[in-house]
Structure formats: C-alpha cells, structure tokens
Coordinates of C-alpha atoms in Angstrom, one line a residue:
M203 CA 96.7 196.4 121.4
R204 CA 95.8 193.3 123.5
L205 CA 92.2 193.5 122.2
H206 CA 93.5 193.7 118.6
R207 CA 95.6 190.5 119.0
T208 CA 92.7 188.6 120.5
G209 CA 90.5 189.6 117.5
R210 CA 93.0 188.3 115.1
R211 CA 93.2 184.9 116.9
R212 CA 89.5 184.6 116.8
L213 CA 89.4 185.3 113.0
I214 CA 92.1 182.6 112.4
V215 CA 90.2 180.0 114.5
A216 CA 86.9 181.0 112.7
G217 CA 88.6 180.5 109.4
A218 CA 89.9 177.0 110.3
I219 CA 86.4 176.0 111.5
A220 CA 84.9 177.3 108.3
A221 CA 87.4 175.3 106.2
A222 CA 86.8 172.2 108.3
G223 CA 83.1 172.6 107.8
L224 CA 83.6 172.9 104.0
I225 CA 85.6 169.7 103.9
V226 CA 83.0 167.8 106.0
G227 CA 80.2 169.2 104.1
T228 CA 81.5 168.0 100.7
G229 CA 82.3 164.5 102.0
F230 CA 86.0 165.0 101.4
T231 CA 88.0 163.4 104.2
V232 CA 91.6 163.8 105.1
Q233 CA 92.2 160.1 104.3
A234 CA 90.6 160.5 100.9
A235 CA 92.8 163.5 100.2
A236 CA 95.9 161.5 101.1
E237 CA 94.9 158.6 98.9
S238 CA 94.2 160.9 96.0
Q239 CA 97.5 162.6 96.4
A240 CA 99.3 159.2 96.5
R241 CA 97.7 158.2 93.2
I242 CA 98.7 161.5 91.7
E243 CA 102.3 161.0 92.9
A244 CA 102.4 157.4 91.6
T245 CA 101.2 158.5 88.2
A246 CA 103.7 161.3 88.2
A247 CA 106.5 158.9 89.1
I248 CA 105.6 156.5 86.2
T249 CA 105.3 159.4 83.8
N250 CA 108.7 160.8 85.0
A251 CA 110.3 157.3 84.8
T252 CA 109.0 156.4 81.3
G253 CA 108.5 159.7 79.8
L254 CA 105.0 158.6 78.9
D255 CA 101.7 160.3 79.9
H256 CA 98.5 158.4 80.9
G257 CA 97.3 158.1 77.4
Q258 CA 100.5 156.7 76.1
L259 CA 100.6 154.1 78.9
G260 CA 97.1 153.0 78.1
A261 CA 98.1 152.5 74.4
Y262 CA 101.1 150.4 75.4
R263 CA 98.8 148.3 77.7
N264 CA 96.6 147.7 74.7
I265 CA 99.6 146.7 72.6
A266 CA 100.7 144.2 75.3
A267 CA 97.3 142.7 75.5
A268 CA 97.1 142.2 71.7
K269 CA 100.5 140.6 71.7
A270 CA 99.5 138.3 74.5
I271 CA 96.5 137.2 72.6
D272 CA 98.5 136.6 69.4
T273 CA 101.1 134.6 71.3
A274 CA 98.3 132.6 73.0
K275 CA 96.8 131.8 69.5
D276 CA 100.2 130.6 68.2
T277 CA 100.8 128.5 71.3
L278 CA 97.3 126.9 71.0
S279 CA 98.1 126.0 67.4
V280 CA 101.4 124.3 68.3
A281 CA 99.7 122.6 71.2
A282 CA 97.0 121.2 68.9
D283 CA 99.6 119.7 66.6
T284 CA 101.4 118.2 69.6
L285 CA 98.2 116.7 70.9
A286 CA 97.5 115.1 67.5
A287 CA 101.0 113.7 67.5
A288 CA 100.6 112.3 71.0
D289 CA 97.3 110.7 70.4
G290 CA 97.6 106.9 71.0
K291 CA 101.2 107.2 72.0
V292 CA 101.7 109.1 75.3
D293 CA 99.6 110.6 78.0
A294 CA 99.1 114.3 77.2
S295 CA 96.3 115.1 79.7
G296 CA 98.4 117.9 81.2
L297 CA 98.7 119.6 77.9
A298 CA 95.0 119.1 77.1
A299 CA 94.0 120.7 80.4
S300 CA 96.3 123.7 79.7
V301 CA 94.9 124.1 76.2
A302 CA 91.3 124.1 77.6
S303 CA 92.2 126.8 80.1
L304 CA 94.1 129.0 77.6
G305 CA 91.3 128.6 75.1
E306 CA 89.4 131.2 77.2
Y307 CA 92.0 133.8 76.4
E308 CA 89.4 136.3 75.0
T309 CA 87.8 136.6 78.5
L310 CA 90.9 136.4 80.7
P311 CA 93.0 139.3 82.0
T312 CA 96.2 139.8 80.1
E313 CA 98.4 138.6 83.1
K314 CA 96.4 135.4 83.2
V315 CA 96.7 134.8 79.5
I316 CA 100.5 135.3 79.7
D317 CA 100.7 132.8 82.6
L318 CA 98.6 130.2 80.9
T319 CA 100.6 130.6 77.6
V320 CA 103.8 129.9 79.5
Q321 CA 102.2 126.9 81.1
T322 CA 100.8 125.5 77.9
K323 CA 104.2 126.0 76.1
T324 CA 105.9 124.0 78.9
E325 CA 103.3 121.2 78.7
A326 CA 103.6 121.1 75.0
E327 CA 107.4 120.7 75.2
K328 CA 107.0 117.9 77.7
A329 CA 104.5 116.1 75.6
L330 CA 106.6 116.5 72.4
A331 CA 109.6 115.1 74.2
A332 CA 107.5 112.1 75.3
V333 CA 106.3 111.6 71.8
Q334 CA 109.8 111.7 70.4
E335 CA 111.0 109.2 73.0
F336 CA 108.1 106.9 72.1
D337 CA 108.9 107.2 68.4
R338 CA 112.6 106.4 69.2
V339 CA 111.7 103.3 71.1
Q340 CA 109.3 102.2 68.4
A341 CA 112.0 102.7 65.7
E342 CA 114.5 100.7 67.7
Q343 CA 112.0 97.9 68.2
A344 CA 111.1 97.9 64.5
A345 CA 114.8 97.8 63.6
A346 CA 115.3 94.9 66.0
A347 CA 112.3 93.1 64.6
A348 CA 113.6 93.7 61.0
A349 CA 117.0 92.3 62.0
A350 CA 115.4 89.3 63.6
Q351 CA 113.3 88.7 60.5
A352 CA 116.3 89.0 58.2
A353 CA 118.1 86.4 60.4
A354 CA 115.0 84.1 60.3
N355 CA 114.9 84.4 56.5
T356 CA 118.4 82.8 56.2
P357 CA 118.4 79.0 56.0
D358 CA 120.1 78.6 59.4
G359 CA 117.6 81.1 60.9
A360 CA 114.7 79.3 59.4
R361 CA 115.9 75.9 60.7
A362 CA 116.3 77.3 64.2
Y363 CA 112.9 78.8 64.2
A364 CA 111.3 75.6 62.8
A365 CA 113.0 73.5 65.5
D366 CA 111.7 75.7 68.2
L367 CA 108.1 75.9 66.8
A368 CA 108.0 72.1 66.1
A369 CA 108.9 71.4 69.7
S370 CA 106.8 74.1 71.5
Q371 CA 103.6 73.8 69.4
Y372 CA 103.7 70.1 68.3
G373 CA 105.9 68.4 70.8
W374 CA 108.2 67.1 68.0
G375 CA 111.8 66.5 69.3
A376 CA 115.2 66.1 67.6
D377 CA 114.3 62.9 65.8
Q378 CA 111.3 64.5 64.1
F379 CA 113.2 67.7 63.3
S380 CA 115.9 65.6 61.6
C381 CA 113.2 64.3 59.3
L382 CA 111.8 67.8 58.8
S383 CA 115.3 69.2 58.1
N384 CA 115.8 66.5 55.4
L385 CA 112.4 67.1 53.9
W386 CA 112.6 70.8 53.4
Q387 CA 116.2 70.7 52.4
K388 CA 115.1 68.5 49.6
E389 CA 112.1 70.6 48.7
S390 CA 113.6 74.1 48.9
G391 CA 117.0 74.1 50.5
W392 CA 115.2 76.1 53.3
N393 CA 115.0 79.1 51.0
Y394 CA 111.9 81.2 51.6
Q395 CA 112.2 82.5 48.0
A396 CA 112.3 79.1 46.4
Y397 CA 109.9 78.7 43.5
N398 CA 109.3 75.7 41.2
A399 CA 108.6 77.1 37.8
S400 CA 107.1 73.7 36.6
S401 CA 104.6 73.2 39.3
G402 CA 104.3 76.7 40.9
A403 CA 105.2 75.3 44.4
T404 CA 106.5 78.1 46.6
G405 CA 108.6 78.8 49.6
I406 CA 110.3 76.6 52.2
P407 CA 107.5 74.0 52.4
Q408 CA 106.8 74.2 48.7
S409 CA 103.2 75.1 49.1
L410 CA 101.1 74.5 45.9
P411 CA 99.9 77.0 45.1
G412 CA 101.8 79.5 47.3
E413 CA 98.7 81.5 48.1
K414 CA 97.6 78.7 50.5
M415 CA 100.2 80.0 53.0
A416 CA 98.1 83.2 53.3
T417 CA 96.1 81.4 56.0
A418 CA 99.2 81.7 58.2
G419 CA 99.9 85.3 57.4
A420 CA 99.6 88.0 54.8
D421 CA 103.4 88.2 54.6
W422 CA 103.8 84.6 53.4
Q423 CA 105.8 85.7 50.4
T424 CA 108.5 87.5 52.4
N425 CA 108.5 85.8 55.8
A426 CA 110.1 82.5 56.4
R427 CA 108.4 82.2 59.8
T428 CA 104.9 82.4 58.2
Q429 CA 105.9 79.8 55.7
I430 CA 107.2 77.5 58.4
A431 CA 104.1 77.9 60.5
W432 CA 101.9 77.0 57.6
G433 CA 104.2 74.1 56.6
L434 CA 104.2 72.5 60.1
D435 CA 100.5 72.8 60.3
Y436 CA 100.1 71.1 56.9
I437 CA 102.4 68.2 57.9
Q438 CA 100.5 67.6 61.1
R439 CA 97.2 67.6 59.3
A440 CA 98.3 65.6 56.3
Y441 CA 100.8 63.1 57.8
G442 CA 100.8 63.5 61.5
S443 CA 104.5 64.0 61.8
P444 CA 107.6 65.2 59.9
C445 CA 109.0 61.6 59.7
S446 CA 105.8 60.3 58.1
A447 CA 105.9 63.2 55.6
W448 CA 109.6 62.5 54.9
G449 CA 108.9 58.8 54.4
H450 CA 106.2 59.6 51.9
S451 CA 108.5 62.0 50.1
Q452 CA 111.2 59.4 49.8
S453 CA 108.7 56.9 48.3
M454 CA 106.7 59.2 46.0
N455 CA 109.1 62.1 45.5
W456 CA 106.5 64.5 46.8
Y457 CA 104.6 65.1 49.9

C-alpha cells in the first residue's frame, strides 16, 4: 500500500512538470495568462453593464467619432465667421490658433477632436464678445459725434466752434470774432443751410459757388464746421482778418 501511494505522487508531480513544460514551450507565461484574463473580464464587465457586445460597442464608437467630426466642422464654420467679424476690430489670435489646430480633425483621435472643439468654441465666444463690445463703443462714439455735429450745426454751436478755431488756428481774439460774428450774421444768419437763390452763394460763409467748400471737406453741404473752416481760410487769404472782411462788406455789401 505504501508503494502504491508513492507511485501516485510521482504521477501527479510528473503531470505538473509536463504541464509546466507545455506552458513554457508555447511561450505562454503566467503573467500573460493573467493579463488576458483581465481583458476578458473587463470586456465582460462592459458588456454586462451596457448590454452591448464587442461589435455593438465598436459601432457606437464609430458613431461618436462621426458626430465629433460633424461638430468640429460646424464649430469651424462659426469660428470662421467670428474671425471675419473680428478682423480689424479686436485681437482674435487665440481663436485663429484654435482653428488651425482643429482644422486637422481628420487625422486626430476622437478625444483630441472633442477637446479642440470645446476650446475653439470657447475662443469663438470670447472673440465674439470682444467684437460686440467694440461695436458698442463705436456706436456710442458715433452717436456722440452725431450729437456734437447736430449741436455745431445750430447757430450758437457754429459761433462757438468758429470762435475756438479762429483763436487756435489764426490767433484772432474777441475783437476779431466780433467782426466775424457780425459778418456771417449778415451773410447767412449763421445757418449752414443758407442759400442765396439769386447768386448761388451757399452756407454760413456764403461761398460762391458752394462747391468751393469741398476743399475743406466732402461734407461741406451738411457740416457747419467744414463751412467755417473754409470760410476762415478764405478770410485770411483774401482780407487778412475778419475785421478787414467786415469793413469791406460794410462798404461794398459783399466780401
């Protein structure tokens, strides 16, 4: 009986050695077996959790990749419009850099495409906000300029502007401005829309013809300041000073 048990132990050991030899001979290690088992278990866990097999999971990955590409294309389109709107207004270099990176979406991993799409959307929103703020400020400035222009086109506004320009550009003080005020009150009542149907003289300084004032600005028909700038230059060239022009007007009834 003792010899029989020993024989059985020898057979078991021999079988284990043979199995080990088989594993080593095929290049299959214990570690590889463990890793393979881990992958099998992970796949089984995903399948159990989602109810999807490997083929179905692959199909959903393809759908996700396609959706990421479509979203990237839409984002690039919006970003291009934003860059066009920002041109010449605000710094959109951050958006331009994001667009350049996302433009490689066809060769990038899906995860990278998604990250760059989010980044590009963020940069586009920032750039658009900057453009909107720029436009708001420009609109405010335009409105302020229009209001100032409207004020300058009134007789009182025109007088105030003429007094400032006469002093700053020609050095003519209050005495000369008094003569100028009388001269243009007589000629036009300081009305930038004044027009003499008989002669064709136009505007505050009664330029003849009115087109002469275009040398001071293309808006000579609607801008009292342009008319005043031309009129002061004319007085300086033709008479030297407003009082000389006023004296000539009093004598000849024209200047």
